[in-house]
């Protein structure tokens, strides 16, 4: 089935790759912030950087829109009642009137329609789809400042969820070897993964445990362990690496990253790793056996941009 994903304009490339990683659809097209994918996988409870999902109906030149509407078999997709929503500079009432005239038994319901038909007007073209569902945004209620325990570098749940999705796996064991206050583990556990977190600080692990339990997550494993000395097999590793102080990557920090990449290579097939923007992460990755498949820049604030790296063994 051809679906349309309405992507967040905050980071379109990240949003696109997040959806593609899970949809498993090889046939796709990006038009502005509309991503067309042939997929039957329901992703509305998973995605972080998408807004809504639609079933694709047709696309045409804006100049041919009314003709296309008049010729389309609306009764083939109509259920009980309908409404029309138009995103862009076109008369919504005129479009709705033409669809009304094409239906055998038309009924309008503006508040809770069974058939919600939406049009996107972009660059002289019109895209039409049936609304399927909005993406679940409940993760917004789990922002770092709303958790009982907070660390200054805590990861936003939207980005944490997107990084998990970028692994391309829908279930399994997920390890965060630098778990901090648990931002990645919380989202992964709520998405159905078995989660394991390491940190070298008892104090930090206590904060992480408190946060996990606050969201009623009962099944998890936390250990005091060095993230550069891994031996736990996992289906994927997702982690936000320690940044340290200062604007440059110190020799000690570079060694930590290199040791982590070496150690992790023995324990998993895929990773999504977040580096600080000031780290010469490409050099560190090139020295390891990992292959950099995708890379995204995510602006946080004036002094920090996070670099999201999708790594694979081959």
PDB file of C-alpha atoms in Angstrom:
ATOM      1  CA  UNK A   1       0.000   0.000   0.000  1.00  0.00           C
ATOM      2  CA  UNK A   2       1.317   3.426  -0.937  1.00  0.00           C
ATOM      3  CA  UNK A   3       1.434   5.567   2.198  1.00  0.00           C
ATOM      4  CA  UNK A   4       2.340   9.201   2.719  1.00  0.00           C
ATOM      5  CA  UNK A   5       4.277  10.244   5.808  1.00  0.00           C
ATOM      6  CA  UNK A   6       4.054  13.927   6.696  1.00  0.00           C
ATOM      7  CA  UNK A   7       7.560  14.613   7.985  1.00  0.00           C
ATOM      8  CA  UNK A   8       8.655  17.180  10.521  1.00  0.00           C
ATOM      9  CA  UNK A   9      10.476  20.068   8.857  1.00  0.00           C
ATOM     10  CA  UNK A  10      12.737  20.251  11.907  1.00  0.00           C
ATOM     11  CA  UNK A  11      15.077  17.725  10.291  1.00  0.00           C
ATOM     12  CA  UNK A  12      13.647  16.266   7.082  1.00  0.00           C
ATOM     13  CA  UNK A  13      16.583  13.983   6.283  1.00  0.00           C
ATOM     14  CA  UNK A  14      16.541  12.443   9.754  1.00  0.00           C
ATOM     15  CA  UNK A  15      12.758  12.078   9.567  1.00  0.00           C
ATOM     16  CA  UNK A  16      13.026  10.379   6.170  1.00  0.00           C
ATOM     17  CA  UNK A  17      15.698   7.900   7.230  1.00  0.00           C
ATOM     18  CA  UNK A  18      13.871   7.099  10.470  1.00  0.00           C
ATOM     19  CA  UNK A  19      10.747   6.106   8.533  1.00  0.00           C
ATOM     20  CA  UNK A  20      12.687   4.198   5.879  1.00  0.00           C
ATOM     21  CA  UNK A  21      14.651   2.253   8.500  1.00  0.00           C
ATOM     22  CA  UNK A  22      11.411   0.743   9.832  1.00  0.00           C
ATOM     23  CA  UNK A  23       9.115   0.700   6.801  1.00  0.00           C
ATOM     24  CA  UNK A  24      11.321  -1.738   4.892  1.00  0.00           C
ATOM     25  CA  UNK A  25       9.969  -0.246   1.689  1.00  0.00           C
ATOM     26  CA  UNK A  26      12.473  -0.053  -1.119  1.00  0.00           C
ATOM     27  CA  UNK A  27      10.221   2.009  -3.373  1.00  0.00           C
ATOM     28  CA  UNK A  28       9.971   5.529  -1.934  1.00  0.00           C
ATOM     29  CA  UNK A  29       9.929   9.154  -3.003  1.00  0.00           C
ATOM     30  CA  UNK A  30      10.450  12.397  -1.105  1.00  0.00           C
ATOM     31  CA  UNK A  31       8.442  15.415  -2.267  1.00  0.00           C
ATOM     32  CA  UNK A  32       9.078  18.438  -0.035  1.00  0.00           C
ATOM     33  CA  UNK A  33       8.225  17.035   3.423  1.00  0.00           C
ATOM     34  CA  UNK A  34       5.952  14.286   2.093  1.00  0.00           C
ATOM     35  CA  UNK A  35       7.524  10.831   2.051  1.00  0.00           C
ATOM     36  CA  UNK A  36       5.828   8.238  -0.190  1.00  0.00           C
ATOM     37  CA  UNK A  37       6.567   4.626   0.793  1.00  0.00           C
ATOM     38  CA  UNK A  38       5.089   1.302  -0.303  1.00  0.00           C
ATOM     39  CA  UNK A  39       4.609  -0.385   3.070  1.00  0.00           C
ATOM     40  CA  UNK A  40       1.979  -2.224   5.114  1.00  0.00           C
ATOM     41  CA  UNK A  41       3.806  -1.715   8.426  1.00  0.00           C
ATOM     42  CA  UNK A  42       1.956   0.480  10.928  1.00  0.00           C
ATOM     43  CA  UNK A  43       4.488   2.949  12.309  1.00  0.00           C
ATOM     44  CA  UNK A  44       2.318   5.580  13.970  1.00  0.00           C
ATOM     45  CA  UNK A  45       3.258   4.409  17.476  1.00  0.00           C
ATOM     46  CA  UNK A  46       6.969   4.330  16.649  1.00  0.00           C
ATOM     47  CA  UNK A  47       8.020   7.401  14.704  1.00  0.00           C
ATOM     48  CA  UNK A  48       9.350  10.570  16.329  1.00  0.00           C
ATOM     49  CA  UNK A  49      10.017  12.976  13.455  1.00  0.00           C
ATOM     50  CA  UNK A  50       6.752  12.445  11.524  1.00  0.00           C
ATOM     51  CA  UNK A  51       3.368  14.045  12.137  1.00  0.00           C
ATOM     52  CA  UNK A  52       0.731  11.966  10.326  1.00  0.00           C
ATOM     53  CA  UNK A  53       0.214   9.029   7.969  1.00  0.00           C
ATOM     54  CA  UNK A  54      -2.055   9.002   4.903  1.00  0.00           C
ATOM     55  CA  UNK A  55      -3.067   6.544   2.222  1.00  0.00           C
ATOM     56  CA  UNK A  56      -2.026   7.956  -1.130  1.00  0.00           C
ATOM     57  CA  UNK A  57      -4.829   8.578  -3.624  1.00  0.00           C
ATOM     58  CA  UNK A  58      -3.405  10.692  -6.438  1.00  0.00           C
ATOM     59  CA  UNK A  59      -1.092  13.520  -7.418  1.00  0.00           C
ATOM     60  CA  UNK A  60      -1.521  16.011 -10.246  1.00  0.00           C
ATOM     61  CA  UNK A  61      -0.640  19.470 -11.459  1.00  0.00           C
ATOM     62  CA  UNK A  62      -2.492  22.148  -9.552  1.00  0.00           C
ATOM     63  CA  UNK A  63      -4.009  23.390 -12.807  1.00  0.00           C
ATOM     64  CA  UNK A  64      -5.603  19.943 -13.330  1.00  0.00           C
ATOM     65  CA  UNK A  65      -6.865  19.434  -9.775  1.00  0.00           C
ATOM     66  CA  UNK A  66     -10.575  20.121 -10.289  1.00  0.00           C
ATOM     67  CA  UNK A  67     -10.623  17.897 -13.374  1.00  0.00           C
ATOM     68  CA  UNK A  68      -8.884  15.118 -11.411  1.00  0.00           C
ATOM     69  CA  UNK A  69     -11.396  15.481  -8.562  1.00  0.00           C
ATOM     70  CA  UNK A  70     -14.347  15.241 -10.935  1.00  0.00           C
ATOM     71  CA  UNK A  71     -12.932  12.107 -12.578  1.00  0.00           C
ATOM     72  CA  UNK A  72     -11.939  10.279  -9.379  1.00  0.00           C
ATOM     73  CA  UNK A  73     -14.155   7.472  -8.035  1.00  0.00           C
ATOM     74  CA  UNK A  74     -14.751   8.864  -4.540  1.00  0.00           C
ATOM     75  CA  UNK A  75     -17.370   6.242  -3.682  1.00  0.00           C
ATOM     76  CA  UNK A  76     -14.583   3.615  -3.802  1.00  0.00           C
ATOM     77  CA  UNK A  77     -12.943   5.125  -0.698  1.00  0.00           C
ATOM     78  CA  UNK A  78     -15.956   6.757   0.973  1.00  0.00           C
ATOM     79  CA  UNK A  79     -17.211   5.508   4.361  1.00  0.00           C
ATOM     80  CA  UNK A  80     -20.404   6.951   5.931  1.00  0.00           C
ATOM     81  CA  UNK A  81     -19.338  10.621   5.876  1.00  0.00           C
ATOM     82  CA  UNK A  82     -16.423  12.860   4.977  1.00  0.00           C
ATOM     83  CA  UNK A  83     -14.623  16.133   5.371  1.00  0.00           C
ATOM     84  CA  UNK A  84     -11.937  17.861   3.323  1.00  0.00           C
ATOM     85  CA  UNK A  85      -8.832  19.641   4.557  1.00  0.00           C
ATOM     86  CA  UNK A  86      -6.527  21.601   2.271  1.00  0.00           C
ATOM     87  CA  UNK A  87      -2.973  22.614   3.182  1.00  0.00           C
ATOM     88  CA  UNK A  88      -2.037  25.411   0.810  1.00  0.00           C
ATOM     89  CA  UNK A  89      -3.578  28.259  -1.142  1.00  0.00           C
ATOM     90  CA  UNK A  90      -6.635  26.571  -2.665  1.00  0.00           C
ATOM     91  CA  UNK A  91     -10.326  27.116  -1.911  1.00  0.00           C
ATOM     92  CA  UNK A  92     -11.237  24.259   0.444  1.00  0.00           C
ATOM     93  CA  UNK A  93     -14.975  24.756  -0.072  1.00  0.00           C
ATOM     94  CA  UNK A  94     -14.693  24.489  -3.848  1.00  0.00           C
ATOM     95  CA  UNK A  95     -12.849  21.160  -3.560  1.00  0.00           C
ATOM     96  CA  UNK A  96     -15.330  19.816  -1.004  1.00  0.00           C
ATOM     97  CA  UNK A  97     -18.280  20.826  -3.217  1.00  0.00           C
ATOM     98  CA  UNK A  98     -16.856  18.915  -6.172  1.00  0.00           C
ATOM     99  CA  UNK A  99     -16.306  15.789  -4.073  1.00  0.00           C
ATOM    100  CA  UNK A 100     -19.843  16.115  -2.703  1.00  0.00           C
ATOM    101  CA  UNK A 101     -21.261  16.164  -6.229  1.00  0.00           C
ATOM    102  CA  UNK A 102     -19.287  13.020  -7.106  1.00  0.00           C
ATOM    103  CA  UNK A 103     -20.624  10.924  -4.211  1.00  0.00           C
ATOM    104  CA  UNK A 104     -23.777   8.833  -4.426  1.00  0.00           C
ATOM    105  CA  UNK A 105     -24.901   9.488  -0.821  1.00  0.00           C
ATOM    106  CA  UNK A 106     -22.749  12.319   0.532  1.00  0.00           C
ATOM    107  CA  UNK A 107     -22.759  13.303   4.186  1.00  0.00           C
ATOM    108  CA  UNK A 108     -20.425  15.795   5.829  1.00  0.00           C
ATOM    109  CA  UNK A 109     -18.965  15.421   9.308  1.00  0.00           C
ATOM    110  CA  UNK A 110     -16.453  18.108  10.183  1.00  0.00           C
ATOM    111  CA  UNK A 111     -15.715  16.962  13.733  1.00  0.00           C
ATOM    112  CA  UNK A 112     -15.262  13.187  13.502  1.00  0.00           C
ATOM    113  CA  UNK A 113     -15.315  12.120   9.849  1.00  0.00           C
ATOM    114  CA  UNK A 114     -15.021   8.479   8.813  1.00  0.00           C
ATOM    115  CA  UNK A 115     -13.379   9.643   5.580  1.00  0.00           C
ATOM    116  CA  UNK A 116     -10.965  12.523   6.006  1.00  0.00           C
ATOM    117  CA  UNK A 117      -9.594  13.608   2.642  1.00  0.00           C
ATOM    118  CA  UNK A 118      -6.558  15.884   2.718  1.00  0.00           C
ATOM    119  CA  UNK A 119      -4.844  17.857  -0.023  1.00  0.00           C
ATOM    120  CA  UNK A 120      -1.298  19.227   0.074  1.00  0.00           C
ATOM    121  CA  UNK A 121      -0.552  22.052  -2.358  1.00  0.00           C
ATOM    122  CA  UNK A 122       3.195  22.240  -2.985  1.00  0.00           C
ATOM    123  CA  UNK A 123       5.208  23.796  -5.823  1.00  0.00           C
ATOM    124  CA  UNK A 124       2.379  23.888  -8.314  1.00  0.00           C
ATOM    125  CA  UNK A 125       1.258  20.339  -7.584  1.00  0.00           C
ATOM    126  CA  UNK A 126      -1.514  18.796  -5.524  1.00  0.00           C
ATOM    127  CA  UNK A 127      -1.188  15.590  -3.506  1.00  0.00           C
ATOM    128  CA  UNK A 128      -4.311  13.872  -2.191  1.00  0.00           C
ATOM    129  CA  UNK A 129      -4.542  11.246   0.511  1.00  0.00           C
ATOM    130  CA  UNK A 130      -6.917   9.733   3.043  1.00  0.00           C
ATOM    131  CA  UNK A 131      -5.919  10.458   6.615  1.00  0.00           C
ATOM    132  CA  UNK A 132      -5.069   7.250   8.481  1.00  0.00           C
ATOM    133  CA  UNK A 133      -3.743   8.401  11.831  1.00  0.00           C
ATOM    134  CA  UNK A 134      -1.590  10.905  13.654  1.00  0.00           C
ATOM    135  CA  UNK A 135       1.760   9.796  15.002  1.00  0.00           C
ATOM    136  CA  UNK A 136       1.674   9.127  18.737  1.00  0.00           C
ATOM    137  CA  UNK A 137       3.337  12.113  20.432  1.00  0.00           C
ATOM    138  CA  UNK A 138       2.996  10.903  24.019  1.00  0.00           C
ATOM    139  CA  UNK A 139       6.800  10.985  24.251  1.00  0.00           C
ATOM    140  CA  UNK A 140       6.502  14.784  24.585  1.00  0.00           C
ATOM    141  CA  UNK A 141       5.206  14.173  28.110  1.00  0.00           C
ATOM    142  CA  UNK A 142       8.536  12.536  28.933  1.00  0.00           C
ATOM    143  CA  UNK A 143      10.839  15.478  28.262  1.00  0.00           C
ATOM    144  CA  UNK A 144      13.923  15.472  30.454  1.00  0.00           C
ATOM    145  CA  UNK A 145      12.781  18.302  32.760  1.00  0.00           C
ATOM    146  CA  UNK A 146       9.584  16.361  33.555  1.00  0.00           C
ATOM    147  CA  UNK A 147      11.473  13.348  34.901  1.00  0.00           C
ATOM    148  CA  UNK A 148      12.120  13.073  38.639  1.00  0.00           C
ATOM    149  CA  UNK A 149      15.893  12.913  38.062  1.00  0.00           C
ATOM    150  CA  UNK A 150      17.600  15.244  35.599  1.00  0.00           C
ATOM    151  CA  UNK A 151      21.112  15.498  34.198  1.00  0.00           C
ATOM    152  CA  UNK A 152      22.249  18.570  32.199  1.00  0.00           C
ATOM    153  CA  UNK A 153      23.013  16.484  29.109  1.00  0.00           C
ATOM    154  CA  UNK A 154      19.793  14.420  29.211  1.00  0.00           C
ATOM    155  CA  UNK A 155      18.566  13.412  25.774  1.00  0.00           C
ATOM    156  CA  UNK A 156      15.270  14.696  24.422  1.00  0.00           C
ATOM    157  CA  UNK A 157      12.809  11.762  24.060  1.00  0.00           C
ATOM    158  CA  UNK A 158      12.078  12.666  20.418  1.00  0.00           C
ATOM    159  CA  UNK A 159      15.736  12.264  19.469  1.00  0.00           C
ATOM    160  CA  UNK A 160      16.156   9.193  21.673  1.00  0.00           C
ATOM    161  CA  UNK A 161      13.202   7.501  19.953  1.00  0.00           C
ATOM    162  CA  UNK A 162      14.450   8.453  16.477  1.00  0.00           C
ATOM    163  CA  UNK A 163      17.895   7.004  17.223  1.00  0.00           C
ATOM    164  CA  UNK A 164      16.319   3.739  18.362  1.00  0.00           C
ATOM    165  CA  UNK A 165      14.293   3.599  15.156  1.00  0.00           C
ATOM    166  CA  UNK A 166      17.385   4.257  13.041  1.00  0.00           C
ATOM    167  CA  UNK A 167      18.737   0.863  14.123  1.00  0.00           C
ATOM    168  CA  UNK A 168      16.075  -0.665  11.882  1.00  0.00           C
ATOM    169  CA  UNK A 169      15.025  -3.332  14.391  1.00  0.00           C
ATOM    170  CA  UNK A 170      11.507  -3.504  15.815  1.00  0.00           C
ATOM    171  CA  UNK A 171      12.238  -5.646  18.868  1.00  0.00           C
ATOM    172  CA  UNK A 172      15.055  -7.364  20.753  1.00  0.00           C
ATOM    173  CA  UNK A 173      17.735  -6.481  23.284  1.00  0.00           C
ATOM    174  CA  UNK A 174      18.920  -2.870  23.259  1.00  0.00           C
ATOM    175  CA  UNK A 175      22.008  -1.790  25.185  1.00  0.00           C
ATOM    176  CA  UNK A 176      23.040   1.715  26.213  1.00  0.00           C
ATOM    177  CA  UNK A 177      26.604   1.475  27.591  1.00  0.00           C
ATOM    178  CA  UNK A 178      26.573   5.137  28.768  1.00  0.00           C
ATOM    179  CA  UNK A 179      22.989   5.253  29.981  1.00  0.00           C
ATOM    180  CA  UNK A 180      23.113   8.391  32.156  1.00  0.00           C
ATOM    181  CA  UNK A 181      19.675   9.219  33.554  1.00  0.00           C
ATOM    182  CA  UNK A 182      18.009   6.753  31.169  1.00  0.00           C
ATOM    183  CA  UNK A 183      16.526   8.793  28.315  1.00  0.00           C
ATOM    184  CA  UNK A 184      17.257   6.151  25.674  1.00  0.00           C
ATOM    185  CA  UNK A 185      16.339   3.220  27.928  1.00  0.00           C
ATOM    186  CA  UNK A 186      12.969   4.758  28.831  1.00  0.00           C
ATOM    187  CA  UNK A 187      11.902   5.155  25.207  1.00  0.00           C
ATOM    188  CA  UNK A 188      13.262   1.750  24.188  1.00  0.00           C
ATOM    189  CA  UNK A 189      11.495  -0.042  27.043  1.00  0.00           C
ATOM    190  CA  UNK A 190       8.185   1.680  26.244  1.00  0.00           C
ATOM    191  CA  UNK A 191       8.650   0.627  22.598  1.00  0.00           C
ATOM    192  CA  UNK A 192       8.885  -3.014  23.688  1.00  0.00           C
ATOM    193  CA  UNK A 193      12.637  -3.678  23.748  1.00  0.00           C
ATOM    194  CA  UNK A 194      14.474  -5.533  26.488  1.00  0.00           C
ATOM    195  CA  UNK A 195      16.805  -2.856  27.830  1.00  0.00           C
ATOM    196  CA  UNK A 196      20.218  -2.946  29.488  1.00  0.00           C
ATOM    197  CA  UNK A 197      22.089   0.099  30.752  1.00  0.00           C
ATOM    198  CA  UNK A 198      25.642   0.601  31.994  1.00  0.00           C
ATOM    199  CA  UNK A 199      27.325   3.462  33.794  1.00  0.00           C
ATOM    200  CA  UNK A 200      30.444   3.742  35.902  1.00  0.00           C
ATOM    201  CA  UNK A 201      28.686   5.836  38.563  1.00  0.00           C
ATOM    202  CA  UNK A 202      26.429   4.383  41.263  1.00  0.00           C
ATOM    203  CA  UNK A 203      24.972   7.873  41.687  1.00  0.00           C
ATOM    204  CA  UNK A 204      23.964   8.071  38.004  1.00  0.00           C
ATOM    205  CA  UNK A 205      22.591   4.523  37.968  1.00  0.00           C
ATOM    206  CA  UNK A 206      20.378   5.388  40.932  1.00  0.00           C
ATOM    207  CA  UNK A 207      18.977   8.352  38.992  1.00  0.00           C
ATOM    208  CA  UNK A 208      18.397   6.122  35.982  1.00  0.00           C
ATOM    209  CA  UNK A 209      16.564   3.519  38.056  1.00  0.00           C
ATOM    210  CA  UNK A 210      14.325   6.202  39.579  1.00  0.00           C
ATOM    211  CA  UNK A 211      13.395   7.525  36.132  1.00  0.00           C
ATOM    212  CA  UNK A 212      12.665   4.075  34.716  1.00  0.00           C
ATOM    213  CA  UNK A 213      10.432   3.192  37.657  1.00  0.00           C
ATOM    214  CA  UNK A 214       8.679   6.579  37.422  1.00  0.00           C
ATOM    215  CA  UNK A 215       7.366   5.492  34.004  1.00  0.00           C
ATOM    216  CA  UNK A 216       6.337   2.125  35.455  1.00  0.00           C
ATOM    217  CA  UNK A 217       9.036   0.224  33.596  1.00  0.00           C
ATOM    218  CA  UNK A 218       9.697  -2.920  35.605  1.00  0.00           C
ATOM    219  CA  UNK A 219      11.783  -5.048  33.277  1.00  0.00           C
ATOM    220  CA  UNK A 220      15.284  -3.624  32.860  1.00  0.00           C
ATOM    221  CA  UNK A 221      18.863  -4.340  33.819  1.00  0.00           C
ATOM    222  CA  UNK A 222      21.303  -1.727  35.102  1.00  0.00           C
ATOM    223  CA  UNK A 223      24.935  -2.462  35.879  1.00  0.00           C
ATOM    224  CA  UNK A 224      27.924  -0.516  37.096  1.00  0.00           C
ATOM    225  CA  UNK A 225      30.220  -1.167  34.186  1.00  0.00           C
ATOM    226  CA  UNK A 226      32.779   0.476  31.930  1.00  0.00           C
ATOM    227  CA  UNK A 227      31.311   1.149  28.492  1.00  0.00           C
ATOM    228  CA  UNK A 228      34.663   0.394  26.902  1.00  0.00           C
ATOM    229  CA  UNK A 229      34.740  -3.143  28.302  1.00  0.00           C
ATOM    230  CA  UNK A 230      31.696  -4.745  26.715  1.00  0.00           C
ATOM    231  CA  UNK A 231      30.912  -8.462  26.593  1.00  0.00           C
ATOM    232  CA  UNK A 232      27.085  -8.387  26.552  1.00  0.00           C
ATOM    233  CA  UNK A 233      25.593  -9.443  23.214  1.00  0.00           C
ATOM    234  CA  UNK A 234      22.720  -7.252  22.038  1.00  0.00           C
ATOM    235  CA  UNK A 235      20.593  -6.753  18.951  1.00  0.00           C
ATOM    236  CA  UNK A 236      21.570  -3.092  18.866  1.00  0.00           C
ATOM    237  CA  UNK A 237      23.462  -0.445  20.788  1.00  0.00           C
ATOM    238  CA  UNK A 238      22.119   3.087  21.017  1.00  0.00           C
ATOM    239  CA  UNK A 239      24.050   5.586  23.092  1.00  0.00           C
ATOM    240  CA  UNK A 240      24.815   9.251  23.657  1.00  0.00           C
ATOM    241  CA  UNK A 241      28.547   9.340  24.347  1.00  0.00           C
ATOM    242  CA  UNK A 242      30.006  11.284  27.300  1.00  0.00           C
ATOM    243  CA  UNK A 243      31.015  14.772  26.171  1.00  0.00           C
ATOM    244  CA  UNK A 244      33.287  16.025  28.905  1.00  0.00           C
ATOM    245  CA  UNK A 245      34.254  19.632  29.356  1.00  0.00           C
ATOM    246  CA  UNK A 246      35.790  22.043  26.920  1.00  0.00           C
ATOM    247  CA  UNK A 247      35.244  22.683  23.257  1.00  0.00           C
ATOM    248  CA  UNK A 248      37.760  20.202  21.859  1.00  0.00           C
ATOM    249  CA  UNK A 249      38.049  16.473  22.009  1.00  0.00           C
ATOM    250  CA  UNK A 250      40.811  15.641  24.454  1.00  0.00           C
ATOM    251  CA  UNK A 251      43.197  12.732  23.940  1.00  0.00           C
ATOM    252  CA  UNK A 252      41.517  10.963  26.859  1.00  0.00           C
ATOM    253  CA  UNK A 253      38.067  11.420  25.354  1.00  0.00           C
ATOM    254  CA  UNK A 254      39.286  10.305  21.937  1.00  0.00           C
ATOM    255  CA  UNK A 255      40.723   7.167  23.505  1.00  0.00           C
ATOM    256  CA  UNK A 256      37.429   6.494  25.305  1.00  0.00           C
ATOM    257  CA  UNK A 257      35.519   6.713  22.024  1.00  0.00           C
ATOM    258  CA  UNK A 258      38.034   4.518  20.221  1.00  0.00           C
ATOM    259  CA  UNK A 259      38.000   1.899  22.983  1.00  0.00           C
ATOM    260  CA  UNK A 260      34.198   1.878  22.981  1.00  0.00           C
ATOM    261  CA  UNK A 261      34.021   1.363  19.205  1.00  0.00           C
ATOM    262  CA  UNK A 262      36.534  -1.475  19.424  1.00  0.00           C
ATOM    263  CA  UNK A 263      34.759  -3.172  22.316  1.00  0.00           C
ATOM    264  CA  UNK A 264      31.249  -2.789  20.866  1.00  0.00           C
ATOM    265  CA  UNK A 265      32.268  -4.355  17.547  1.00  0.00           C
ATOM    266  CA  UNK A 266      32.444  -7.747  19.242  1.00  0.00           C
ATOM    267  CA  UNK A 267      28.966  -7.569  20.756  1.00  0.00           C
ATOM    268  CA  UNK A 268      26.474  -6.289  18.175  1.00  0.00           C
ATOM    269  CA  UNK A 269      25.827  -5.860  14.452  1.00  0.00           C
ATOM    270  CA  UNK A 270      24.426  -2.323  14.480  1.00  0.00           C
ATOM    271  CA  UNK A 271      24.728   0.858  16.462  1.00  0.00           C
ATOM    272  CA  UNK A 272      23.437   4.397  16.545  1.00  0.00           C
ATOM    273  CA  UNK A 273      25.928   6.615  18.359  1.00  0.00           C
ATOM    274  CA  UNK A 274      25.629  10.297  19.227  1.00  0.00           C
ATOM    275  CA  UNK A 275      28.840  12.336  19.252  1.00  0.00           C
ATOM    276  CA  UNK A 276      29.266  15.994  20.211  1.00  0.00           C
ATOM    277  CA  UNK A 277      29.796  18.260  17.203  1.00  0.00           C
ATOM    278  CA  UNK A 278      33.258  19.315  18.314  1.00  0.00           C
ATOM    279  CA  UNK A 279      34.541  15.746  18.309  1.00  0.00           C
ATOM    280  CA  UNK A 280      36.425  14.575  15.227  1.00  0.00           C
ATOM    281  CA  UNK A 281      34.201  11.516  15.223  1.00  0.00           C
ATOM    282  CA  UNK A 282      34.852  10.648  11.584  1.00  0.00           C
ATOM    283  CA  UNK A 283      38.527  10.115  12.357  1.00  0.00           C
ATOM    284  CA  UNK A 284      37.705   7.891  15.331  1.00  0.00           C
ATOM    285  CA  UNK A 285      35.219   5.837  13.307  1.00  0.00           C
ATOM    286  CA  UNK A 286      37.629   5.416  10.388  1.00  0.00           C
ATOM    287  CA  UNK A 287      40.196   3.943  12.754  1.00  0.00           C
ATOM    288  CA  UNK A 288      37.641   1.353  13.894  1.00  0.00           C
ATOM    289  CA  UNK A 289      36.099  -1.527  11.943  1.00  0.00           C
ATOM    290  CA  UNK A 290      32.674   0.122  11.939  1.00  0.00           C
ATOM    291  CA  UNK A 291      31.200   1.529   8.706  1.00  0.00           C
ATOM    292  CA  UNK A 292      29.474   4.910   8.867  1.00  0.00           C
ATOM    293  CA  UNK A 293      26.190   4.460   6.956  1.00  0.00           C
ATOM    294  CA  UNK A 294      24.308   7.664   7.828  1.00  0.00           C
ATOM    295  CA  UNK A 295      25.128  10.885   9.599  1.00  0.00           C
ATOM    296  CA  UNK A 296      22.821  13.648  10.851  1.00  0.00           C
ATOM    297  CA  UNK A 297      23.377  16.976  12.583  1.00  0.00           C
ATOM    298  CA  UNK A 298      20.832  17.859  15.271  1.00  0.00           C
ATOM    299  CA  UNK A 299      21.054  21.384  16.661  1.00  0.00           C
ATOM    300  CA  UNK A 300      20.523  21.541  20.425  1.00  0.00           C
ATOM    301  CA  UNK A 301      21.676  25.029  21.399  1.00  0.00           C
ATOM    302  CA  UNK A 302      24.333  27.570  20.515  1.00  0.00           C
ATOM    303  CA  UNK A 303      27.227  25.588  21.937  1.00  0.00           C
ATOM    304  CA  UNK A 304      26.082  22.064  21.071  1.00  0.00           C
ATOM    305  CA  UNK A 305      25.049  20.248  17.937  1.00  0.00           C
ATOM    306  CA  UNK A 306      24.709  16.505  18.250  1.00  0.00           C
ATOM    307  CA  UNK A 307      26.062  14.254  15.498  1.00  0.00           C
ATOM    308  CA  UNK A 308      23.933  11.141  15.070  1.00  0.00           C
ATOM    309  CA  UNK A 309      25.887   8.330  13.400  1.00  0.00           C
ATOM    310  CA  UNK A 310      24.361   5.092  12.103  1.00  0.00           C
ATOM    311  CA  UNK A 311      27.046   2.397  12.178  1.00  0.00           C
ATOM    312  CA  UNK A 312      27.065  -1.094  10.734  1.00  0.00           C
ATOM    313  CA  UNK A 313      29.663  -3.855  10.527  1.00  0.00           C
ATOM    314  CA  UNK A 314      29.444  -3.921   6.737  1.00  0.00           C
TER     315      UNK A 314
END
